[in-house]
Amino acid sequence: MPSLTTLLLFVLAGSVLVAIPGPNHIYIVTRGLSQGRAAGLASAIGVETGTLVYIAAAAAGLAALIASSALAYDAVRYLGAAYLVYLGVRTLLRYQPLTLDTAGAPQSLRRVFLEGMLVNLLNPKVALFFVAFLPQFLDPGRGPVAAQIIVLGLVMSIIGLSSDVLYALASGTLGGWIGRRPAFLRRQRYLTGGTYLALGVVAALTGRPSRP
């Protein structure tokens, strides 16, 4: 199990990462605006179901990597930190505003759920989390790595679900607020880019985990 300090740091850093507006949030808000809270909640549950798929894949893949080679594991950690910094610089230099598109015919809640899961599975931010961010908090010296990944992954899923549900319930107000403030969409790249840079630097400076 992760230490209490590691878990608290993970919750803090994970909350910051989840707060960055991304495709998941836009999809949830779009569904909430166009079809109401039920659709927004269905999309939120679908999104976090996709996260469970990532947790299972990471538990198998990263655990096997760490067991096979400590050097390979360290390489993944530092490459992940470098990639976070790269994403931060790219986001700051390239303007790609988030947009809300509420047009389209209403969809069944089942389809909304499935699309939410697909949106999350194809979301590079989620893949980034499991490849570049999560390994920074794993410590082979504290027990089975797969179990640590599952625990941290579920914690992140709970954080994400809490955020997604808030977006779903407040989608009407939130969507209208964003739509009336194009400057927010233009400037959000500074928040996103700065967050990626900060997480990358912290990850690069984090001490190596102990070895069994």
CSV table of C-alpha atoms in Angstrom, one decimal:
chain,number,residue,atom,x,y,z
A,1,MET,CA,0.0,0.0,0.0
A,2,PRO,CA,1.2,3.6,-0.6
A,3,SER,CA,2.3,5.5,2.4
A,4,LEU,CA,0.0,8.1,3.8
A,5,THR,CA,2.3,10.9,2.7
A,6,THR,CA,2.4,9.5,-0.9
A,7,LEU,CA,-1.3,9.1,-0.9
A,8,LEU,CA,-1.9,12.7,0.2
A,9,LEU,CA,0.5,14.0,-2.4
A,10,PHE,CA,-1.2,11.9,-5.0
A,11,VAL,CA,-4.6,13.2,-4.1
A,12,LEU,CA,-3.4,16.8,-4.2
A,13,ALA,CA,-1.6,16.4,-7.6
A,14,GLY,CA,-4.4,14.2,-9.0
A,15,SER,CA,-7.0,16.8,-8.1
A,16,VAL,CA,-5.0,19.5,-9.9
A,17,LEU,CA,-4.6,17.3,-12.9
A,18,VAL,CA,-8.3,16.5,-13.0
A,19,ALA,CA,-9.2,20.2,-12.7
A,20,ILE,CA,-7.7,20.9,-16.1
A,21,PRO,CA,-10.6,21.3,-18.6
A,22,GLY,CA,-10.4,18.6,-21.2
A,23,PRO,CA,-12.4,16.4,-23.6
A,24,ASN,CA,-14.1,14.5,-20.8
A,25,HIS,CA,-15.5,17.7,-19.2
A,26,ILE,CA,-16.5,19.2,-22.5
A,27,TYR,CA,-18.4,16.0,-23.4
A,28,ILE,CA,-20.2,15.9,-20.1
A,29,VAL,CA,-21.1,19.6,-20.2
A,30,THR,CA,-22.3,19.2,-23.8
A,31,ARG,CA,-24.6,16.3,-22.9
A,32,GLY,CA,-25.9,18.0,-19.8
A,33,LEU,CA,-26.7,21.2,-21.8
A,34,SER,CA,-28.4,19.3,-24.7
A,35,GLN,CA,-30.3,16.6,-22.8
A,36,GLY,CA,-30.3,17.5,-19.1
A,37,ARG,CA,-28.8,16.3,-15.9
A,38,ALA,CA,-29.6,12.6,-16.5
A,39,ALA,CA,-27.6,12.5,-19.7
A,40,GLY,CA,-24.8,14.5,-18.0
A,41,LEU,CA,-24.6,12.0,-15.2
A,42,ALA,CA,-24.7,9.0,-17.6
A,43,SER,CA,-21.8,10.5,-19.5
A,44,ALA,CA,-19.9,11.1,-16.3
A,45,ILE,CA,-20.4,7.4,-15.3
A,46,GLY,CA,-19.3,6.3,-18.7
A,47,VAL,CA,-16.2,8.4,-18.5
A,48,GLU,CA,-15.1,6.8,-15.3
A,49,THR,CA,-15.9,3.4,-16.5
A,50,GLY,CA,-13.3,4.0,-19.2
A,51,THR,CA,-10.9,4.9,-16.3
A,52,LEU,CA,-11.4,1.4,-14.9
A,53,VAL,CA,-10.2,-0.1,-18.2
A,54,TYR,CA,-7.0,2.0,-17.9
A,55,ILE,CA,-6.5,0.8,-14.3
A,56,ALA,CA,-6.6,-2.8,-15.3
A,57,ALA,CA,-4.2,-2.3,-18.2
A,58,ALA,CA,-1.8,-0.3,-16.1
A,59,ALA,CA,-1.9,-2.8,-13.2
A,60,ALA,CA,-0.8,-5.5,-15.6
A,61,GLY,CA,1.6,-3.6,-17.8
A,62,LEU,CA,3.5,-1.4,-15.3
A,63,ALA,CA,3.7,-4.2,-12.7
A,64,ALA,CA,5.3,-6.5,-15.3
A,65,LEU,CA,7.7,-3.7,-16.3
A,66,ILE,CA,8.8,-2.9,-12.8
A,67,ALA,CA,9.3,-6.6,-12.0
A,68,SER,CA,11.4,-7.1,-15.1
A,69,SER,CA,13.7,-4.1,-14.9
A,70,ALA,CA,14.3,-1.4,-12.4
A,71,LEU,CA,16.2,0.5,-15.1
A,72,ALA,CA,13.3,0.3,-17.5
A,73,TYR,CA,11.0,1.5,-14.7
A,74,ASP,CA,13.2,4.6,-14.0
A,75,ALA,CA,13.3,5.3,-17.7
A,76,VAL,CA,9.5,5.3,-17.9
A,77,ARG,CA,9.4,7.7,-14.9
A,78,TYR,CA,11.8,10.2,-16.3
A,79,LEU,CA,10.5,10.0,-19.8
A,80,GLY,CA,7.0,10.6,-18.3
A,81,ALA,CA,8.3,13.7,-16.5
A,82,ALA,CA,9.9,15.0,-19.7
A,83,TYR,CA,6.7,14.4,-21.6
A,84,LEU,CA,4.7,16.4,-19.0
A,85,VAL,CA,7.1,19.3,-19.5
A,86,TYR,CA,6.8,19.0,-23.3
A,87,LEU,CA,3.0,19.1,-23.1
A,88,GLY,CA,3.2,22.1,-20.9
A,89,VAL,CA,5.5,24.0,-23.4
A,90,ARG,CA,3.4,22.9,-26.4
A,91,THR,CA,0.1,24.0,-24.7
A,92,LEU,CA,1.6,27.4,-23.8
A,93,LEU,CA,2.8,28.0,-27.4
A,94,ARG,CA,-0.1,26.6,-29.3
A,95,TYR,CA,-3.6,28.1,-29.0
A,96,GLN,CA,-6.4,25.4,-29.1
A,97,PRO,CA,-9.5,26.8,-27.3
A,98,LEU,CA,-12.0,24.4,-25.9
A,99,THR,CA,-15.4,24.7,-27.6
A,100,LEU,CA,-18.9,23.5,-26.7
A,101,ASP,CA,-21.1,22.1,-29.4
A,102,THR,CA,-24.6,21.3,-28.1
A,103,ALA,CA,-26.2,20.7,-31.5
A,104,GLY,CA,-27.4,17.3,-32.6
A,105,ALA,CA,-30.4,14.9,-31.9
A,106,PRO,CA,-31.0,13.6,-28.4
A,107,GLN,CA,-29.4,10.2,-27.7
A,108,SER,CA,-30.4,7.3,-25.4
A,109,LEU,CA,-28.7,7.2,-22.0
A,110,ARG,CA,-27.1,3.9,-23.0
A,111,ARG,CA,-25.4,5.6,-26.0
A,112,VAL,CA,-24.4,8.6,-23.9
A,113,PHE,CA,-22.8,6.2,-21.4
A,114,LEU,CA,-20.9,4.3,-24.1
A,115,GLU,CA,-19.8,7.4,-25.8
A,116,GLY,CA,-18.5,8.8,-22.5
A,117,MET,CA,-16.5,5.7,-22.0
A,118,LEU,CA,-15.1,5.9,-25.5
A,119,VAL,CA,-14.2,9.6,-25.1
A,120,ASN,CA,-12.2,8.7,-22.0
A,121,LEU,CA,-10.5,5.8,-23.6
A,122,LEU,CA,-9.4,8.0,-26.4
A,123,ASN,CA,-8.4,10.9,-24.1
A,124,PRO,CA,-4.6,11.5,-24.2
A,125,LYS,CA,-4.8,13.2,-20.8
A,126,VAL,CA,-5.9,9.9,-19.2
A,127,ALA,CA,-3.3,7.9,-21.1
A,128,LEU,CA,-0.7,10.5,-20.0
A,129,PHE,CA,-1.8,10.0,-16.3
A,130,PHE,CA,-1.2,6.3,-16.3
A,131,VAL,CA,2.0,6.3,-18.3
A,132,ALA,CA,3.7,9.5,-17.1
A,133,PHE,CA,2.1,10.5,-13.8
A,134,LEU,CA,1.1,7.4,-11.9
A,135,PRO,CA,4.6,5.7,-11.9
A,136,GLN,CA,6.0,8.7,-9.9
A,137,PHE,CA,4.0,7.5,-6.9
A,138,LEU,CA,4.8,3.7,-7.0
A,139,ASP,CA,7.2,2.2,-4.6
A,140,PRO,CA,8.2,-1.4,-5.1
A,141,GLY,CA,9.4,-1.5,-1.6
A,142,ARG,CA,5.9,-1.1,-0.2
A,143,GLY,CA,4.4,-4.3,-1.6
A,144,PRO,CA,2.9,-5.5,-4.9
A,145,VAL,CA,3.0,-2.8,-7.5
A,146,ALA,CA,-0.2,-4.0,-9.1
A,147,ALA,CA,-2.1,-3.5,-5.9
A,148,GLN,CA,-0.6,0.0,-5.5
A,149,ILE,CA,-1.7,0.8,-9.1
A,150,ILE,CA,-5.2,-0.4,-8.4
A,151,VAL,CA,-5.5,1.6,-5.1
A,152,LEU,CA,-4.1,4.8,-6.7
A,153,GLY,CA,-6.2,4.3,-9.8
A,154,LEU,CA,-9.4,3.9,-7.9
A,155,VAL,CA,-8.6,7.0,-5.8
A,156,MET,CA,-8.1,8.9,-9.0
A,157,SER,CA,-11.3,7.5,-10.4
A,158,ILE,CA,-13.2,8.7,-7.3
A,159,ILE,CA,-11.6,12.2,-7.7
A,160,GLY,CA,-12.5,12.2,-11.4
A,161,LEU,CA,-16.1,11.0,-10.8
A,162,SER,CA,-16.6,13.7,-8.2
A,163,SER,CA,-15.4,16.3,-10.6
A,164,ASP,CA,-17.5,14.9,-13.5
A,165,VAL,CA,-20.7,14.7,-11.4
A,166,LEU,CA,-20.2,18.4,-10.5
A,167,TYR,CA,-19.8,19.3,-14.2
A,168,ALA,CA,-22.9,17.2,-15.0
A,169,LEU,CA,-25.1,18.8,-12.3
A,170,ALA,CA,-23.9,22.3,-13.1
A,171,SER,CA,-23.7,21.9,-16.8
A,172,GLY,CA,-26.4,24.5,-17.6
A,173,THR,CA,-24.8,27.2,-15.5
A,174,LEU,CA,-21.2,26.2,-16.4
A,175,GLY,CA,-21.8,25.9,-20.1
A,176,GLY,CA,-23.5,29.3,-20.2
A,177,TRP,CA,-20.8,30.9,-18.1
A,178,ILE,CA,-18.1,29.5,-20.5
A,179,GLY,CA,-20.0,30.5,-23.6
A,180,ARG,CA,-20.3,34.1,-22.4
A,181,ARG,CA,-16.6,34.3,-21.7
A,182,PRO,CA,-14.5,33.5,-24.8
A,183,ALA,CA,-11.5,35.1,-23.0
A,184,PHE,CA,-11.6,32.2,-20.5
A,185,LEU,CA,-11.3,29.7,-23.4
A,186,ARG,CA,-8.3,31.6,-24.8
A,187,ARG,CA,-6.5,31.9,-21.5
A,188,GLN,CA,-7.2,28.5,-20.1
A,189,ARG,CA,-4.1,27.3,-22.0
A,190,TYR,CA,-1.9,29.1,-19.5
A,191,LEU,CA,-3.5,27.2,-16.6
A,192,THR,CA,-3.2,23.9,-18.5
A,193,GLY,CA,0.3,24.5,-19.7
A,194,GLY,CA,1.5,25.8,-16.3
A,195,THR,CA,0.0,22.8,-14.5
A,196,TYR,CA,1.7,20.3,-16.9
A,197,LEU,CA,5.0,22.1,-16.4
A,198,ALA,CA,4.8,22.1,-12.6
A,199,LEU,CA,3.8,18.4,-12.5
A,200,GLY,CA,6.7,17.6,-14.9
A,201,VAL,CA,9.3,19.4,-12.7
A,202,VAL,CA,8.0,17.8,-9.5
A,203,ALA,CA,8.1,14.4,-11.1
A,204,ALA,CA,11.6,14.9,-12.3
A,205,LEU,CA,12.8,16.0,-8.9
A,206,THR,CA,11.0,13.2,-7.0
A,207,GLY,CA,13.5,10.8,-5.4
A,208,ARG,CA,13.7,7.3,-6.7
A,209,PRO,CA,11.5,4.8,-4.9
A,210,SER,CA,13.1,2.3,-2.6
A,211,ARG,CA,13.9,-1.1,-4.0
A,212,PRO,CA,13.0,-4.3,-2.2
